[in-house]
Coordinates of C-alpha atoms in Angstrom, one line a residue:
M249 CA 154.2 107.5 118.6
K250 CA 157.4 108.5 116.8
Y251 CA 158.6 107.0 113.5
L252 CA 162.4 107.5 113.1
N253 CA 162.8 105.9 109.9
S254 CA 160.5 106.4 106.9
K255 CA 161.6 103.2 105.3
K256 CA 160.0 101.1 108.1
L257 CA 156.7 99.4 107.6
L258 CA 154.1 101.2 109.3
S259 CA 150.8 99.8 110.3
V260 CA 148.1 102.5 111.5
F261 CA 144.9 101.3 113.1
L262 CA 142.4 104.1 113.1
I263 CA 139.6 103.8 115.5
A264 CA 136.2 106.0 115.2
G265 CA 135.8 108.2 117.9
M266 CA 139.3 108.6 118.8
S267 CA 141.5 111.7 118.6
V268 CA 145.2 111.1 117.9
S269 CA 148.2 113.3 117.6
M270 CA 151.1 111.4 115.8
I271 CA 154.7 112.5 115.2
S272 CA 155.9 111.0 111.9
G273 CA 159.4 110.9 110.4
C274 CA 159.0 111.7 106.8
G275 CA 161.3 111.8 103.9
S276 CA 165.1 111.7 103.7
S277 CA 165.5 114.6 106.1
N278 CA 163.6 112.7 108.9
K279 CA 161.6 115.9 109.4
L280 CA 159.2 115.5 112.2
T281 CA 155.7 116.9 111.8
E282 CA 152.6 116.5 113.8
T283 CA 149.3 115.2 112.4
E284 CA 146.1 115.3 114.4
I285 CA 143.2 112.5 113.3
S286 CA 140.0 114.1 114.1
K287 CA 137.2 112.5 116.1
S288 CA 134.5 110.8 114.0
P289 CA 131.0 112.0 115.1
V290 CA 129.5 108.5 114.8
S291 CA 130.8 105.0 114.6
N292 CA 130.1 101.4 114.4
P293 CA 128.6 99.6 116.4
I294 CA 125.6 102.0 116.1
V295 CA 123.6 100.9 119.3
G296 CA 124.3 99.6 122.5
N297 CA 127.0 102.2 123.4
S298 CA 126.9 103.8 127.0
S299 CA 128.7 106.9 128.3
T300 CA 128.5 105.0 131.7
G301 CA 130.2 102.0 130.3
D302 CA 127.0 100.0 131.1
F303 CA 126.9 98.6 127.5
L304 CA 123.7 96.9 126.2
Y305 CA 124.5 94.2 123.7
G306 CA 122.3 92.7 121.2
G307 CA 122.8 90.4 118.2
D308 CA 120.9 89.1 115.1
P309 CA 119.7 92.4 113.9
S310 CA 116.7 93.0 111.5
V311 CA 115.0 96.0 110.1
L312 CA 111.7 97.3 109.5
V313 CA 111.2 100.5 107.2
D314 CA 107.9 102.0 108.0
G315 CA 107.4 105.5 106.2
D316 CA 110.3 107.8 107.4
T317 CA 111.5 105.7 110.2
V318 CA 113.8 102.5 110.4
Y319 CA 113.3 100.2 113.2
L320 CA 116.2 98.0 114.2
Y321 CA 115.5 94.9 116.2
T322 CA 117.9 92.7 118.1
G323 CA 118.0 90.0 120.8
H324 CA 119.2 91.2 124.1
D325 CA 122.4 89.3 124.6
A326 CA 122.7 89.1 128.4
S327 CA 125.4 86.2 128.9
S328 CA 127.7 86.7 131.9
D329 CA 131.1 85.8 131.8
A330 CA 130.6 82.5 133.1
E331 CA 128.1 81.8 130.4
V332 CA 130.2 83.1 127.8
N333 CA 133.0 80.6 129.0
K334 CA 130.5 77.9 128.5
A335 CA 129.3 79.1 125.1
I336 CA 125.9 79.7 126.6
Y337 CA 123.5 82.2 124.8
N338 CA 121.3 84.1 127.3
I339 CA 118.9 86.1 125.3
P340 CA 115.8 87.0 127.4
E341 CA 114.1 89.4 125.1
Y342 CA 113.8 91.4 122.0
L343 CA 114.9 95.0 121.7
C344 CA 114.1 97.8 119.4
Y345 CA 115.7 101.0 118.2
S346 CA 114.6 103.8 115.7
S347 CA 116.2 106.1 113.5
K348 CA 115.0 108.8 110.9
D349 CA 118.7 109.3 109.5
L350 CA 120.6 106.0 110.2
I351 CA 122.9 108.0 112.3
T352 CA 121.0 108.9 115.5
W353 CA 119.4 105.7 117.1
N354 CA 116.7 106.0 119.7
Y355 CA 116.2 103.1 122.1
E356 CA 112.6 102.2 122.3
G357 CA 113.1 99.5 125.0
S358 CA 112.0 95.7 125.1
V359 CA 109.2 94.6 122.7
M360 CA 108.7 91.1 123.9
N361 CA 110.0 89.0 126.9
M362 CA 110.4 85.4 126.3
K363 CA 108.9 84.8 129.9
D364 CA 105.5 85.7 128.2
V365 CA 105.9 83.2 125.3
S366 CA 104.1 79.9 126.9
W367 CA 106.0 77.4 124.6
G368 CA 109.3 79.0 124.4
D369 CA 112.4 79.0 126.4
K370 CA 112.8 82.1 128.8
T371 CA 116.4 82.8 127.6
S372 CA 116.4 81.9 124.0
A373 CA 115.1 85.1 122.1
W374 CA 117.0 84.0 119.0
A375 CA 116.9 85.7 115.6
S376 CA 113.5 87.7 114.6
Q377 CA 112.1 89.8 111.9
V378 CA 109.2 92.3 112.1
A379 CA 106.7 92.7 109.0
K380 CA 103.9 95.2 108.8
H381 CA 100.7 93.9 107.1
T382 CA 97.0 95.2 107.1
D383 CA 94.7 93.0 109.0
P384 CA 92.0 91.5 106.6
E385 CA 89.4 91.6 109.4
T386 CA 89.8 95.1 110.7
G387 CA 91.6 96.9 107.7
K388 CA 94.1 98.3 110.3
D389 CA 97.7 97.9 110.2
K390 CA 99.5 95.5 112.2
Y391 CA 103.0 94.4 113.1
Y392 CA 104.1 90.7 113.2
L393 CA 107.3 89.6 115.0
Y394 CA 108.6 86.3 113.6
F395 CA 111.0 84.8 115.9
C396 CA 112.6 81.4 116.9
S397 CA 113.2 79.6 120.3
W398 CA 113.7 76.4 122.0
D399 CA 110.4 74.7 122.1
K400 CA 109.0 72.8 124.9
T401 CA 106.1 71.4 122.8
S402 CA 108.1 70.0 120.0
N403 CA 110.4 67.4 121.6
G404 CA 113.0 70.2 122.8
R405 CA 113.6 71.3 119.1
Q406 CA 113.7 74.9 117.9
S407 CA 110.5 76.3 116.2
I408 CA 109.2 79.6 114.4
G409 CA 106.7 81.6 116.4
V410 CA 104.8 84.8 115.6
A411 CA 103.7 87.6 117.9
V412 CA 101.4 90.3 117.0
S413 CA 101.3 94.2 117.9
D414 CA 99.5 97.4 116.9
S415 CA 102.8 99.3 116.9
P416 CA 106.5 98.5 115.6
T417 CA 107.6 99.3 119.0
G418 CA 105.5 96.7 120.7
P419 CA 104.3 95.1 123.0
F420 CA 104.1 92.0 120.8
V421 CA 101.9 89.5 122.1
D422 CA 102.7 85.6 121.1
I423 CA 99.9 83.8 119.3
G424 CA 100.1 80.9 121.9
E425 CA 101.8 78.1 119.9
P426 CA 104.5 77.9 117.2
L427 CA 103.6 78.9 113.8
V428 CA 106.1 76.2 112.4
S429 CA 106.8 73.4 114.8
G430 CA 110.2 71.9 114.6
N431 CA 108.7 68.5 114.4
V432 CA 107.2 69.5 111.0
T433 CA 110.4 70.0 109.1
K434 CA 112.4 67.3 110.9
T435 CA 115.4 66.2 108.8
N436 CA 117.5 64.8 111.4
S437 CA 120.0 67.5 110.7
S438 CA 120.0 69.0 114.2
N439 CA 117.4 70.2 116.8
W440 CA 118.1 73.8 115.9
E441 CA 117.4 73.8 112.0
D442 CA 114.3 75.8 112.6
I443 CA 115.8 79.0 113.3
D444 CA 116.4 82.7 111.8
P445 CA 113.0 83.6 110.3
T446 CA 112.8 86.2 107.3
V447 CA 109.8 87.5 105.8
W448 CA 108.9 89.1 102.2
I449 CA 105.8 90.5 101.1
D450 CA 105.2 91.6 97.4
T451 CA 102.8 91.4 94.3
D452 CA 103.2 89.2 91.3
D453 CA 102.5 90.3 87.9
E454 CA 98.8 89.3 88.1
G455 CA 98.4 91.5 90.9
V456 CA 98.4 88.8 93.5
E457 CA 99.9 89.3 96.9
H458 CA 102.3 86.8 98.2
R459 CA 103.6 86.6 101.8
Y460 CA 106.9 84.5 102.0
L461 CA 108.5 83.1 105.3
A462 CA 111.8 81.6 105.0
W463 CA 114.3 80.1 107.8
G464 CA 116.6 77.5 108.5
N465 CA 120.2 76.4 109.9
A466 CA 122.0 73.9 107.5
C467 CA 118.6 73.6 105.9
F468 CA 116.8 76.3 104.0
F469 CA 112.8 76.1 104.3
I470 CA 110.5 78.5 102.7
C471 CA 106.6 78.6 102.6
E472 CA 103.9 81.1 101.9
L473 CA 101.6 82.6 104.6
N474 CA 98.0 83.2 104.7
E475 CA 96.5 86.8 104.5
D476 CA 96.3 86.5 108.5
M477 CA 100.1 86.3 108.6
I478 CA 100.0 83.9 111.4
S479 CA 99.4 80.4 109.5
V480 CA 101.0 78.7 106.6
K481 CA 99.4 78.6 103.4
D482 CA 98.0 75.4 102.0
I483 CA 99.4 75.8 98.6
T484 CA 98.5 72.4 97.3
G485 CA 95.0 72.2 98.6
N486 CA 95.2 69.1 100.3
H487 CA 93.9 70.3 103.5
E488 CA 97.0 69.6 105.5
I489 CA 100.5 71.4 105.7
T490 CA 103.0 69.2 104.2
Y491 CA 106.8 69.1 104.1
G492 CA 109.2 68.1 101.4
T493 CA 111.3 69.1 98.5
D494 CA 108.7 69.6 95.5
P495 CA 106.5 72.8 95.5
V496 CA 104.0 71.0 93.4
Y497 CA 103.2 68.6 96.4
D498 CA 104.4 70.3 99.4
D499 CA 103.6 73.6 101.3
I500 CA 106.9 74.0 103.3
I501 CA 109.9 73.4 101.0
N502 CA 113.2 72.4 101.7
K503 CA 115.1 74.4 99.1
Q504 CA 118.8 74.6 99.4
S505 CA 120.4 73.5 96.1
N506 CA 123.0 75.9 94.9
L507 CA 123.4 77.9 97.9
G508 CA 127.1 77.0 98.5
S509 CA 128.1 76.8 101.9
Y510 CA 124.8 78.1 103.3
T511 CA 124.8 78.1 107.1
E512 CA 122.0 80.0 108.8
A513 CA 120.6 83.6 109.0
P514 CA 118.8 83.9 105.7
W515 CA 117.5 87.2 104.7
L516 CA 115.1 87.8 101.7
Y517 CA 115.5 91.0 99.6
R518 CA 114.3 92.6 96.1
K519 CA 115.4 95.9 95.0
S520 CA 113.0 98.9 95.1
D521 CA 111.7 100.2 91.7
G522 CA 111.3 103.7 93.3
N523 CA 107.5 103.7 93.1
G524 CA 106.6 101.5 96.2
G525 CA 107.1 98.2 94.2
Y526 CA 110.0 96.0 93.4
T527 CA 111.9 94.8 90.3
G528 CA 114.6 92.2 89.3
D529 CA 115.5 88.9 90.9
Y530 CA 115.0 87.9 94.5
Y531 CA 118.1 87.9 96.5
L532 CA 118.8 85.6 99.4
F533 CA 121.6 86.9 101.7
Y534 CA 122.8 84.3 104.3
A535 CA 125.7 83.5 106.7
S536 CA 127.9 80.9 105.1
G537 CA 130.7 78.6 106.4
W538 CA 132.3 78.5 109.9
R539 CA 133.2 80.7 111.1
E540 CA 130.6 82.9 109.4
G541 CA 131.1 84.9 106.4
M542 CA 128.4 86.4 104.1
S543 CA 127.1 84.9 100.8
Y544 CA 124.1 85.5 98.3
A545 CA 122.1 83.8 95.7
T546 CA 119.3 84.9 93.3
T547 CA 116.4 83.5 91.9
D548 CA 113.3 84.7 89.7
D549 CA 110.6 83.0 91.9
L550 CA 111.0 82.1 95.4
I551 CA 108.9 78.8 95.3
Y552 CA 109.4 77.6 91.9
G553 CA 112.7 79.1 90.7
K554 CA 116.1 77.8 91.2
W555 CA 118.8 79.3 93.1
M556 CA 121.8 80.7 91.3
F557 CA 124.7 81.2 93.7
G558 CA 126.2 84.6 93.5
D559 CA 129.5 85.0 95.6
A560 CA 130.9 85.5 99.0
F561 CA 130.8 89.2 99.8
M562 CA 131.9 89.5 103.4
T563 CA 134.6 87.6 105.3
P564 CA 134.3 86.5 109.2
N565 CA 134.7 89.3 111.6
A566 CA 137.2 89.0 114.3
T567 CA 134.9 89.5 117.2
S568 CA 132.1 87.2 116.7
N569 CA 132.0 83.7 115.4
T570 CA 128.4 84.2 114.1
N571 CA 127.0 86.8 111.8
H572 CA 123.5 88.0 110.8
M573 CA 122.5 90.5 108.3
A574 CA 119.4 92.8 107.3
V575 CA 119.4 94.3 103.9
F576 CA 117.0 97.2 103.2
D577 CA 116.4 100.1 101.1
F578 CA 116.0 103.5 102.5
Q579 CA 115.7 106.9 100.9
G580 CA 117.0 105.6 97.6
E581 CA 120.0 103.7 98.9
T582 CA 120.6 100.0 100.0
Y583 CA 121.9 99.3 103.4
M584 CA 123.3 96.3 105.6
V585 CA 123.0 95.8 109.4
Y586 CA 125.1 92.8 110.7
H587 CA 126.6 92.3 114.0
D588 CA 130.0 92.0 115.7
G589 CA 131.5 91.7 119.3
A590 CA 133.5 94.8 119.0
L591 CA 132.0 96.8 122.0
P592 CA 134.1 96.7 125.2
G593 CA 133.3 93.4 126.8
G594 CA 131.8 92.1 123.7
N595 CA 132.2 88.7 121.9
G596 CA 130.3 86.2 120.0
Y597 CA 127.7 85.8 122.9
R598 CA 127.7 89.5 123.4
R599 CA 127.2 91.0 119.9
S600 CA 126.3 94.8 118.9
A601 CA 124.6 95.9 115.6
C602 CA 126.7 97.7 112.8
I603 CA 125.6 99.4 109.6
A604 CA 127.0 100.0 106.1
K605 CA 126.0 100.9 102.7
L606 CA 125.6 97.9 100.4
E607 CA 126.8 98.3 96.9
F608 CA 126.0 96.5 93.6
E609 CA 127.7 96.1 90.3
D610 CA 125.8 97.0 87.1
D611 CA 125.0 93.3 86.5
G612 CA 123.4 92.9 90.0
S613 CA 126.3 91.2 91.6
V614 CA 127.0 92.4 95.2
K615 CA 130.4 94.1 95.6
M616 CA 132.8 92.8 98.4
F617 CA 132.1 94.6 101.6
E618 CA 134.9 95.7 104.0
E619 CA 134.2 96.4 107.8
S620 CA 134.6 100.0 108.8
T621 CA 134.1 101.6 112.2
A622 CA 132.9 104.7 110.4
A623 CA 129.3 103.7 110.0
I624 CA 126.9 106.0 108.1
G625 CA 127.9 109.7 108.4
G626 CA 131.1 108.8 110.1
T627 CA 134.5 110.2 108.8
V628 CA 137.8 108.2 107.9
S629 CA 141.0 109.9 108.4
T630 CA 144.2 109.2 106.4
I631 CA 147.7 110.1 106.9
Q632 CA 150.3 110.8 104.4
T633 CA 153.9 111.3 104.3
L634 CA 155.4 114.8 103.2
N635 CA 155.8 113.1 99.8
D636 CA 152.1 112.4 99.8
E637 CA 152.7 108.8 100.2
P638 CA 149.9 107.2 102.3
I639 CA 150.6 105.5 105.6
S640 CA 148.0 102.7 105.9
H641 CA 147.4 99.2 107.1
V642 CA 148.0 96.1 105.0
S643 CA 144.7 94.4 103.8
F644 CA 143.9 91.4 105.5
N645 CA 141.0 88.9 105.2
N646 CA 139.8 87.2 108.3
P647 CA 140.2 83.5 107.9
A648 CA 137.2 81.1 108.4
S649 CA 138.9 78.6 110.7
D650 CA 137.7 79.0 114.1
T651 CA 140.9 77.4 115.5
L652 CA 142.9 80.5 114.5
Y653 CA 140.9 82.7 116.8
P654 CA 141.7 84.7 118.8
F655 CA 144.4 86.4 116.7
K656 CA 147.8 86.5 118.3
G657 CA 150.9 88.0 117.2
I658 CA 149.7 89.6 114.1

């Protein structure tokens, strides 16, 4: 590209992974100089890339940190062009990747196929999260895959399921029935309000372990799990699992007050204290609005506390109408994995996982996040004129209105 007049507005879009040579006119003399943009060694999306062009898509990412290894889980987005045109999600299985540095990711294969879930739908491996816990009967570590799917046993509603494995890379075996049936939490909001499970385990000040499960679209539900990790805890002690809005009387609680424009994709998080424990308030990260941006809220107690809305911290991305994040600590830093449709052929029904560092202000508030193709360990190139003036793009926040996509004439 040649720029013949330095007074013209220049917009440069840098794509990680590309090496570009540019001829730019700079200064009053219009002297031509050549600038080379070096190729970034890594880029977002972090998985699903293929040198053959046979891309492997997967959305709704979640993360498990197990020792020195980070495991990334996604659904397998397999929608054909015809299904995309009809807004059909075809997600037959859950996929796993692993990394020890957040840069190189190894494909671990399929960890569970929905054809092996008797009560679920064979093409609806919707959002999931894996948790590690010690089996109280054997004393051995087991891994629990919490997931959601359309449920043929719950009047066609979505339900929350759980599957168990001896390994973080599976295979995971479903327990044979929903953990939380969509019939239990029925609020007449929709048939898909019981989706997107998230799990959090920690110990209170008295040394008592709590195992929390939360989920929901349009509604935010939360409960505690028994030590077996595959059943809901009867907190009220009335020998039945009840649903409502009061934690004094109910075991599964609808708790969405003060969550702003909460939509779905909840993710529970608390900061590491550096000694194997946690400190400070609990964070709830979630998809907000439509198209989906990202927001967060905090509380001092997941069951009895009240949410305090924080703020929006990520605008919608241009390539996927949905979003779903996982926030986690690794080697002393906090990171976020999310999805977009940026791979070739990608879109809101063929998504891919991306990663970024998540940063906090001193008061605990979350800094506004701006997407980048550089990922973790990538490089960002900048270009200046001979007068050291930056040549760059103009900042632009993607709008929330679905009718404005795809962008044209920008």
